[in-house]
Amino acid sequence: GAGVSQSPSNKVTEKGKDVELRCDPISGHTALYWYRQRLGQGLEFLIYFQGNSAPDKSGLPSDRFSAERTGESVSTLTIQRTQQEDSAVYLCASSLDPGGATDTQYFGPGTRLTVL
Amino acid sequence: QKEVEQNSGPLSVPEGAIASLNCTYSDRVSQSFFWYRQYSGKSPELIMSIYSNGDKEDGRFTAQLNKASQYVSLLIRDSQPSDSATYLCAVIKGRRALTFGSGTRLQVQP
């Protein structure tokens, strides 16, 4: 496809369960980012991938959060033992030219996670 | 102090007027600056990017950057009701992840 895709679009889970969120970046984009947006708030950075390595994971809020990426393709964000405060929209973005002056990030539609 | 600050609004302008959205940032080493538009329930979409001091125009949109004052603005000319959305200012400073402001909600009144 032409843009960043994410799945599922919506996820409702019970407190304490694990969830996996998936992101397919734009083809050819080497950099991939995960952000979180709580209701009515701005976007918070979670983790950045360059290829399949993560040089910056400083935004992950706790060790319950982890992410991996296969090559320069799909990434999965995993949240273990979900808590109600994890409820948010999880947004993925990708960019073509990381570190360059034109490092424009394009966002996917997001996954809305609701933890009951 | 937040790294990127925006007035939350709402900023209300009549249709056809100029909407002026402002953003300040705290870190002088910030390199690249972006304006994203976010409709309710949707993901952010890029409106403008700017990297050097001065103005950059694209259609009805003009981004202005003043690095000495650590200030970025977005002007929307001939505002339309379809411009009603939250406008997010974002900066990159080396680590390549965007740091976002909390956004300004714009309402264009028909």
PDB file of C-alpha atoms in Angstrom:
ATOM      1  CA  GLY A   1       0.000   0.000   0.000  1.00  0.00           C
ATOM      2  CA  ALA A   2       0.931   3.626  -0.310  1.00  0.00           C
ATOM      3  CA  GLY A   3       0.853   4.571   3.343  1.00  0.00           C
ATOM      4  CA  VAL A   4       1.666   3.295   6.807  1.00  0.00           C
ATOM      5  CA  SER A   5      -0.793   0.647   7.919  1.00  0.00           C
ATOM      6  CA  GLN A   6      -1.557  -0.547  11.435  1.00  0.00           C
ATOM      7  CA  SER A   7      -3.561  -3.387  12.859  1.00  0.00           C
ATOM      8  CA  PRO A   8      -5.836  -3.896  14.589  1.00  0.00           C
ATOM      9  CA  SER A   9      -7.611  -0.557  14.299  1.00  0.00           C
ATOM     10  CA  ASN A  10      -9.295  -1.156  17.646  1.00  0.00           C
ATOM     11  CA  LYS A  11      -8.397  -3.465  20.496  1.00  0.00           C
ATOM     12  CA  VAL A  12     -10.336  -3.982  23.690  1.00  0.00           C
ATOM     13  CA  THR A  13      -8.661  -6.103  26.321  1.00  0.00           C
ATOM     14  CA  GLU A  14      -8.946  -6.927  29.980  1.00  0.00           C
ATOM     15  CA  LYS A  15      -6.525  -5.644  32.547  1.00  0.00           C
ATOM     16  CA  GLY A  16      -3.584  -8.008  32.926  1.00  0.00           C
ATOM     17  CA  LYS A  17      -3.728  -9.438  29.403  1.00  0.00           C
ATOM     18  CA  ASP A  18      -0.946  -9.028  26.834  1.00  0.00           C
ATOM     19  CA  VAL A  19      -1.536  -7.267  23.511  1.00  0.00           C
ATOM     20  CA  GLU A  20       0.391  -7.001  20.249  1.00  0.00           C
ATOM     21  CA  LEU A  21       0.073  -4.063  17.909  1.00  0.00           C
ATOM     22  CA  ARG A  22       1.381  -4.224  14.361  1.00  0.00           C
ATOM     23  CA  CYS A  23       2.786  -1.595  12.017  1.00  0.00           C
ATOM     24  CA  ASP A  24       3.647  -1.878   8.312  1.00  0.00           C
ATOM     25  CA  PRO A  25       5.747   1.123   7.250  1.00  0.00           C
ATOM     26  CA  ILE A  26       5.848   2.724   3.835  1.00  0.00           C
ATOM     27  CA  SER A  27       7.918   0.559   1.502  1.00  0.00           C
ATOM     28  CA  GLY A  28      11.536   1.720   1.437  1.00  0.00           C
ATOM     29  CA  HIS A  29      11.322   3.699   4.670  1.00  0.00           C
ATOM     30  CA  THR A  30      14.198   2.668   6.909  1.00  0.00           C
ATOM     31  CA  ALA A  31      13.087   4.471  10.056  1.00  0.00           C
ATOM     32  CA  LEU A  32      10.036   3.524  12.097  1.00  0.00           C
ATOM     33  CA  TYR A  33       8.625   5.213  15.167  1.00  0.00           C
ATOM     34  CA  TRP A  34       5.998   4.387  17.780  1.00  0.00           C
ATOM     35  CA  TYR A  35       4.055   7.099  19.605  1.00  0.00           C
ATOM     36  CA  ARG A  36       1.207   7.055  22.080  1.00  0.00           C
ATOM     37  CA  GLN A  37      -1.616   9.568  22.327  1.00  0.00           C
ATOM     38  CA  ARG A  38      -3.852   9.552  25.363  1.00  0.00           C
ATOM     39  CA  LEU A  39      -7.301  11.093  25.043  1.00  0.00           C
ATOM     40  CA  GLY A  40      -7.104  14.858  24.629  1.00  0.00           C
ATOM     41  CA  GLN A  41      -3.337  14.925  24.897  1.00  0.00           C
ATOM     42  CA  GLY A  42      -0.351  15.296  22.617  1.00  0.00           C
ATOM     43  CA  LEU A  43       1.760  12.521  21.164  1.00  0.00           C
ATOM     44  CA  GLU A  44       4.395  10.855  23.335  1.00  0.00           C
ATOM     45  CA  PHE A  45       7.414   9.196  21.731  1.00  0.00           C
ATOM     46  CA  LEU A  46       7.911   5.541  22.653  1.00  0.00           C
ATOM     47  CA  ILE A  47      10.648   3.989  20.490  1.00  0.00           C
ATOM     48  CA  TYR A  48      12.530   4.512  17.231  1.00  0.00           C
ATOM     49  CA  PHE A  49      13.905   1.852  14.874  1.00  0.00           C
ATOM     50  CA  GLN A  50      16.605   2.268  12.273  1.00  0.00           C
ATOM     51  CA  GLY A  51      16.399  -0.928  10.274  1.00  0.00           C
ATOM     52  CA  ASN A  52      15.834  -3.648  12.841  1.00  0.00           C
ATOM     53  CA  SER A  53      17.815  -2.003  15.627  1.00  0.00           C
ATOM     54  CA  ALA A  54      16.379   0.402  18.167  1.00  0.00           C
ATOM     55  CA  PRO A  55      18.873   3.198  18.888  1.00  0.00           C
ATOM     56  CA  ASP A  56      16.335   5.081  20.978  1.00  0.00           C
ATOM     57  CA  LYS A  57      13.866   3.346  23.241  1.00  0.00           C
ATOM     58  CA  SER A  58      13.901   6.058  25.862  1.00  0.00           C
ATOM     59  CA  GLY A  59      10.165   6.695  25.643  1.00  0.00           C
ATOM     60  CA  LEU A  60       9.010   3.204  26.647  1.00  0.00           C
ATOM     61  CA  PRO A  61       7.135   3.874  29.907  1.00  0.00           C
ATOM     62  CA  SER A  62       7.947   0.598  31.660  1.00  0.00           C
ATOM     63  CA  ASP A  63       9.445  -2.844  31.121  1.00  0.00           C
ATOM     64  CA  ARG A  64       5.959  -4.078  30.249  1.00  0.00           C
ATOM     65  CA  PHE A  65       6.446  -2.391  26.880  1.00  0.00           C
ATOM     66  CA  SER A  66       8.666  -3.887  24.196  1.00  0.00           C
ATOM     67  CA  ALA A  67       8.963  -3.677  20.444  1.00  0.00           C
ATOM     68  CA  GLU A  68      10.724  -5.441  17.646  1.00  0.00           C
ATOM     69  CA  ARG A  69      11.147  -4.979  13.943  1.00  0.00           C
ATOM     70  CA  THR A  70      11.907  -7.459  11.202  1.00  0.00           C
ATOM     71  CA  GLY A  71      14.488  -6.010   8.828  1.00  0.00           C
ATOM     72  CA  GLU A  72      13.167  -2.788   7.360  1.00  0.00           C
ATOM     73  CA  SER A  73       9.609  -3.989   7.497  1.00  0.00           C
ATOM     74  CA  VAL A  74       6.942  -4.855  10.003  1.00  0.00           C
ATOM     75  CA  SER A  75       7.185  -3.799  13.631  1.00  0.00           C
ATOM     76  CA  THR A  76       5.288  -5.177  16.604  1.00  0.00           C
ATOM     77  CA  LEU A  77       4.694  -3.297  19.843  1.00  0.00           C
ATOM     78  CA  THR A  78       3.901  -5.613  22.730  1.00  0.00           C
ATOM     79  CA  ILE A  79       2.354  -4.535  26.004  1.00  0.00           C
ATOM     80  CA  GLN A  80       2.404  -7.156  28.741  1.00  0.00           C
ATOM     81  CA  ARG A  81       0.041  -7.254  31.705  1.00  0.00           C
ATOM     82  CA  THR A  82      -1.932  -4.294  30.416  1.00  0.00           C
ATOM     83  CA  GLN A  83      -3.127  -1.638  32.824  1.00  0.00           C
ATOM     84  CA  GLN A  84      -5.969   0.837  32.437  1.00  0.00           C
ATOM     85  CA  GLU A  85      -3.492   3.699  32.037  1.00  0.00           C
ATOM     86  CA  ASP A  86      -2.241   1.983  28.871  1.00  0.00           C
ATOM     87  CA  SER A  87      -5.508   2.928  27.170  1.00  0.00           C
ATOM     88  CA  ALA A  88      -4.580   5.259  24.308  1.00  0.00           C
ATOM     89  CA  VAL A  89      -4.169   5.447  20.562  1.00  0.00           C
ATOM     90  CA  TYR A  90      -0.859   3.924  19.511  1.00  0.00           C
ATOM     91  CA  LEU A  91       0.503   5.565  16.390  1.00  0.00           C
ATOM     92  CA  CYS A  92       3.236   4.314  14.119  1.00  0.00           C
ATOM     93  CA  ALA A  93       5.187   6.524  11.720  1.00  0.00           C
ATOM     94  CA  SER A  94       7.898   5.897   9.157  1.00  0.00           C
ATOM     95  CA  SER A  95      10.439   8.083   7.394  1.00  0.00           C
ATOM     96  CA  LEU A  96      12.741   7.730   4.416  1.00  0.00           C
ATOM     97  CA  ASP A  97      15.782   9.727   5.400  1.00  0.00           C
ATOM     98  CA  PRO A  98      16.517   9.419   9.117  1.00  0.00           C
ATOM     99  CA  GLY A  99      18.789  12.081  10.451  1.00  0.00           C
ATOM    100  CA  GLY A 100      18.643  14.059   7.255  1.00  0.00           C
ATOM    101  CA  ALA A 101      17.280  17.553   7.037  1.00  0.00           C
ATOM    102  CA  THR A 102      14.139  16.240   5.386  1.00  0.00           C
ATOM    103  CA  ASP A 103      13.290  13.546   7.895  1.00  0.00           C
ATOM    104  CA  THR A 104       9.541  13.776   7.468  1.00  0.00           C
ATOM    105  CA  GLN A 105       7.506  11.206   9.352  1.00  0.00           C
ATOM    106  CA  TYR A 106       4.255   9.863   7.939  1.00  0.00           C
ATOM    107  CA  PHE A 107       1.724   8.423  10.344  1.00  0.00           C
ATOM    108  CA  GLY A 108      -0.467   5.378  10.187  1.00  0.00           C
ATOM    109  CA  PRO A 109      -4.137   5.421  11.238  1.00  0.00           C
ATOM    110  CA  GLY A 110      -3.343   4.187  14.741  1.00  0.00           C
ATOM    111  CA  THR A 111      -4.585   1.423  16.990  1.00  0.00           C
ATOM    112  CA  ARG A 112      -7.064   2.448  19.658  1.00  0.00           C
ATOM    113  CA  LEU A 113      -6.376   0.341  22.747  1.00  0.00           C
ATOM    114  CA  THR A 114      -8.931   0.152  25.516  1.00  0.00           C
ATOM    115  CA  VAL A 115      -8.048  -1.692  28.710  1.00  0.00           C
ATOM    116  CA  LEU A 116     -11.063  -2.558  30.795  1.00  0.00           C
TER     117      LEU A 116
ATOM    118  CA  GLN B   1       8.882  24.103  30.979  1.00  0.00           C
ATOM    119  CA  LYS B   2       7.548  21.907  28.179  1.00  0.00           C
ATOM    120  CA  GLU B   3       9.888  21.319  25.263  1.00  0.00           C
ATOM    121  CA  VAL B   4       7.269  22.467  22.764  1.00  0.00           C
ATOM    122  CA  GLU B   5       4.523  24.834  23.850  1.00  0.00           C
ATOM    123  CA  GLN B   6       1.302  25.727  22.114  1.00  0.00           C
ATOM    124  CA  ASN B   7      -1.819  27.531  23.223  1.00  0.00           C
ATOM    125  CA  SER B   8      -4.504  24.870  23.472  1.00  0.00           C
ATOM    126  CA  GLY B   9      -7.218  27.184  22.164  1.00  0.00           C
ATOM    127  CA  PRO B  10      -9.763  26.935  20.818  1.00  0.00           C
ATOM    128  CA  LEU B  11      -8.806  29.595  18.318  1.00  0.00           C
ATOM    129  CA  SER B  12     -11.955  30.726  16.571  1.00  0.00           C
ATOM    130  CA  VAL B  13     -11.813  32.625  13.268  1.00  0.00           C
ATOM    131  CA  PRO B  14     -14.491  33.448  10.713  1.00  0.00           C
ATOM    132  CA  GLU B  15     -14.448  31.799   7.315  1.00  0.00           C
ATOM    133  CA  GLY B  16     -12.130  33.640   4.933  1.00  0.00           C
ATOM    134  CA  ALA B  17      -9.968  35.119   7.690  1.00  0.00           C
ATOM    135  CA  ILE B  18      -6.307  34.411   8.437  1.00  0.00           C
ATOM    136  CA  ALA B  19      -5.668  31.935  11.245  1.00  0.00           C
ATOM    137  CA  SER B  20      -2.371  32.372  13.083  1.00  0.00           C
ATOM    138  CA  LEU B  21      -1.043  29.449  15.105  1.00  0.00           C
ATOM    139  CA  ASN B  22       2.016  29.822  17.299  1.00  0.00           C
ATOM    140  CA  CYS B  23       4.557  27.501  18.847  1.00  0.00           C
ATOM    141  CA  THR B  24       7.664  27.995  20.972  1.00  0.00           C
ATOM    142  CA  TYR B  25      10.366  25.452  21.706  1.00  0.00           C
ATOM    143  CA  SER B  26      12.889  25.321  24.492  1.00  0.00           C
ATOM    144  CA  ASP B  27      15.930  23.570  23.013  1.00  0.00           C
ATOM    145  CA  ARG B  28      18.105  25.724  20.757  1.00  0.00           C
ATOM    146  CA  VAL B  29      19.615  22.672  19.053  1.00  0.00           C
ATOM    147  CA  SER B  30      16.250  21.785  17.510  1.00  0.00           C
ATOM    148  CA  GLN B  31      16.875  21.276  13.829  1.00  0.00           C
ATOM    149  CA  SER B  32      13.654  20.655  11.954  1.00  0.00           C
ATOM    150  CA  PHE B  33      10.148  21.910  12.515  1.00  0.00           C
ATOM    151  CA  PHE B  34       6.826  20.509  11.415  1.00  0.00           C
ATOM    152  CA  TRP B  35       3.157  21.354  11.500  1.00  0.00           C
ATOM    153  CA  TYR B  36       0.701  18.480  11.511  1.00  0.00           C
ATOM    154  CA  ARG B  37      -3.072  18.686  11.287  1.00  0.00           C
ATOM    155  CA  GLN B  38      -5.165  16.202  13.229  1.00  0.00           C
ATOM    156  CA  TYR B  39      -8.891  15.812  12.752  1.00  0.00           C
ATOM    157  CA  SER B  40     -10.814  14.342  15.665  1.00  0.00           C
ATOM    158  CA  GLY B  41     -10.318  10.593  15.813  1.00  0.00           C
ATOM    159  CA  LYS B  42      -7.750  10.601  12.999  1.00  0.00           C
ATOM    160  CA  SER B  43      -3.983  10.390  12.852  1.00  0.00           C
ATOM    161  CA  PRO B  44      -1.760  13.436  12.259  1.00  0.00           C
ATOM    162  CA  GLU B  45      -1.122  14.491   8.669  1.00  0.00           C
ATOM    163  CA  LEU B  46       1.804  16.656   7.637  1.00  0.00           C
ATOM    164  CA  ILE B  47       0.948  20.206   6.585  1.00  0.00           C
ATOM    165  CA  MET B  48       4.306  21.949   6.446  1.00  0.00           C
ATOM    166  CA  SER B  49       7.950  21.442   7.289  1.00  0.00           C
ATOM    167  CA  ILE B  50      10.531  24.203   7.744  1.00  0.00           C
ATOM    168  CA  TYR B  51      14.243  23.968   8.429  1.00  0.00           C
ATOM    169  CA  SER B  52      15.719  27.465   8.083  1.00  0.00           C
ATOM    170  CA  ASN B  53      14.829  30.915   9.297  1.00  0.00           C
ATOM    171  CA  GLY B  54      12.220  32.828   7.364  1.00  0.00           C
ATOM    172  CA  ASP B  55       8.958  32.028   5.653  1.00  0.00           C
ATOM    173  CA  LYS B  56       7.897  29.039   3.619  1.00  0.00           C
ATOM    174  CA  GLU B  57       4.689  29.149   1.637  1.00  0.00           C
ATOM    175  CA  ASP B  58       2.596  26.289   0.278  1.00  0.00           C
ATOM    176  CA  GLY B  59      -0.794  27.234  -1.084  1.00  0.00           C
ATOM    177  CA  ARG B  60      -2.873  28.798   1.684  1.00  0.00           C
ATOM    178  CA  PHE B  61      -0.296  27.836   4.325  1.00  0.00           C
ATOM    179  CA  THR B  62       2.787  29.781   5.411  1.00  0.00           C
ATOM    180  CA  ALA B  63       5.212  28.528   8.029  1.00  0.00           C
ATOM    181  CA  GLN B  64       7.494  31.017   9.737  1.00  0.00           C
ATOM    182  CA  LEU B  65      10.615  30.133  11.709  1.00  0.00           C
ATOM    183  CA  ASN B  66      12.667  32.371  13.960  1.00  0.00           C
ATOM    184  CA  LYS B  67      15.444  30.364  15.588  1.00  0.00           C
ATOM    185  CA  ALA B  68      16.756  33.324  17.587  1.00  0.00           C
ATOM    186  CA  SER B  69      13.380  33.639  19.287  1.00  0.00           C
ATOM    187  CA  GLN B  70      12.757  29.864  19.227  1.00  0.00           C
ATOM    188  CA  TYR B  71       9.430  30.470  17.606  1.00  0.00           C
ATOM    189  CA  VAL B  72       7.502  28.756  14.829  1.00  0.00           C
ATOM    190  CA  SER B  73       4.182  29.837  13.433  1.00  0.00           C
ATOM    191  CA  LEU B  74       1.662  28.672  10.881  1.00  0.00           C
ATOM    192  CA  LEU B  75      -0.586  31.058   8.991  1.00  0.00           C
ATOM    193  CA  ILE B  76      -3.661  29.779   7.192  1.00  0.00           C
ATOM    194  CA  ARG B  77      -5.076  32.237   4.675  1.00  0.00           C
ATOM    195  CA  ASP B  78      -8.695  32.205   3.533  1.00  0.00           C
ATOM    196  CA  SER B  79      -9.619  29.820   6.349  1.00  0.00           C
ATOM    197  CA  GLN B  80     -12.303  27.267   5.519  1.00  0.00           C
ATOM    198  CA  PRO B  81     -14.563  25.281   7.848  1.00  0.00           C
ATOM    199  CA  SER B  82     -12.681  22.178   6.647  1.00  0.00           C
ATOM    200  CA  ASP B  83      -9.553  23.626   8.276  1.00  0.00           C
ATOM    201  CA  SER B  84     -11.175  23.109  11.683  1.00  0.00           C
ATOM    202  CA  ALA B  85      -8.886  20.648  13.438  1.00  0.00           C
ATOM    203  CA  THR B  86      -6.109  20.445  16.006  1.00  0.00           C
ATOM    204  CA  TYR B  87      -2.760  21.706  14.731  1.00  0.00           C
ATOM    205  CA  LEU B  88       0.302  20.064  16.222  1.00  0.00           C
ATOM    206  CA  CYS B  89       3.721  21.679  16.240  1.00  0.00           C
ATOM    207  CA  ALA B  90       6.634  19.243  16.335  1.00  0.00           C
ATOM    208  CA  VAL B  91      10.422  19.532  16.407  1.00  0.00           C
ATOM    209  CA  ILE B  92      13.315  17.172  15.837  1.00  0.00           C
ATOM    210  CA  LYS B  93      16.558  17.668  17.735  1.00  0.00           C
ATOM    211  CA  GLY B  94      19.058  15.036  16.887  1.00  0.00           C
ATOM    212  CA  ARG B  95      17.494  11.865  18.182  1.00  0.00           C
ATOM    213  CA  ARG B  96      15.137  11.903  15.217  1.00  0.00           C
ATOM    214  CA  ALA B  97      11.938  11.326  17.124  1.00  0.00           C
ATOM    215  CA  LEU B  98       9.419  14.109  16.956  1.00  0.00           C
ATOM    216  CA  THR B  99       8.666  16.067  20.100  1.00  0.00           C
ATOM    217  CA  PHE B 100       5.133  17.372  19.897  1.00  0.00           C
ATOM    218  CA  GLY B 101       3.313  20.222  21.467  1.00  0.00           C
ATOM    219  CA  SER B 102      -0.115  19.503  22.879  1.00  0.00           C
ATOM    220  CA  GLY B 103      -1.796  21.147  19.894  1.00  0.00           C
ATOM    221  CA  THR B 104      -4.015  24.139  19.188  1.00  0.00           C
ATOM    222  CA  ARG B 105      -7.641  23.525  18.332  1.00  0.00           C
ATOM    223  CA  LEU B 106      -8.792  25.733  15.451  1.00  0.00           C
ATOM    224  CA  GLN B 107     -12.456  26.427  14.768  1.00  0.00           C
ATOM    225  CA  VAL B 108     -13.392  28.166  11.529  1.00  0.00           C
ATOM    226  CA  GLN B 109     -16.880  29.598  11.773  1.00  0.00           C
ATOM    227  CA  PRO B 110     -18.964  29.548   8.553  1.00  0.00           C
TER     228      PRO B 110
END
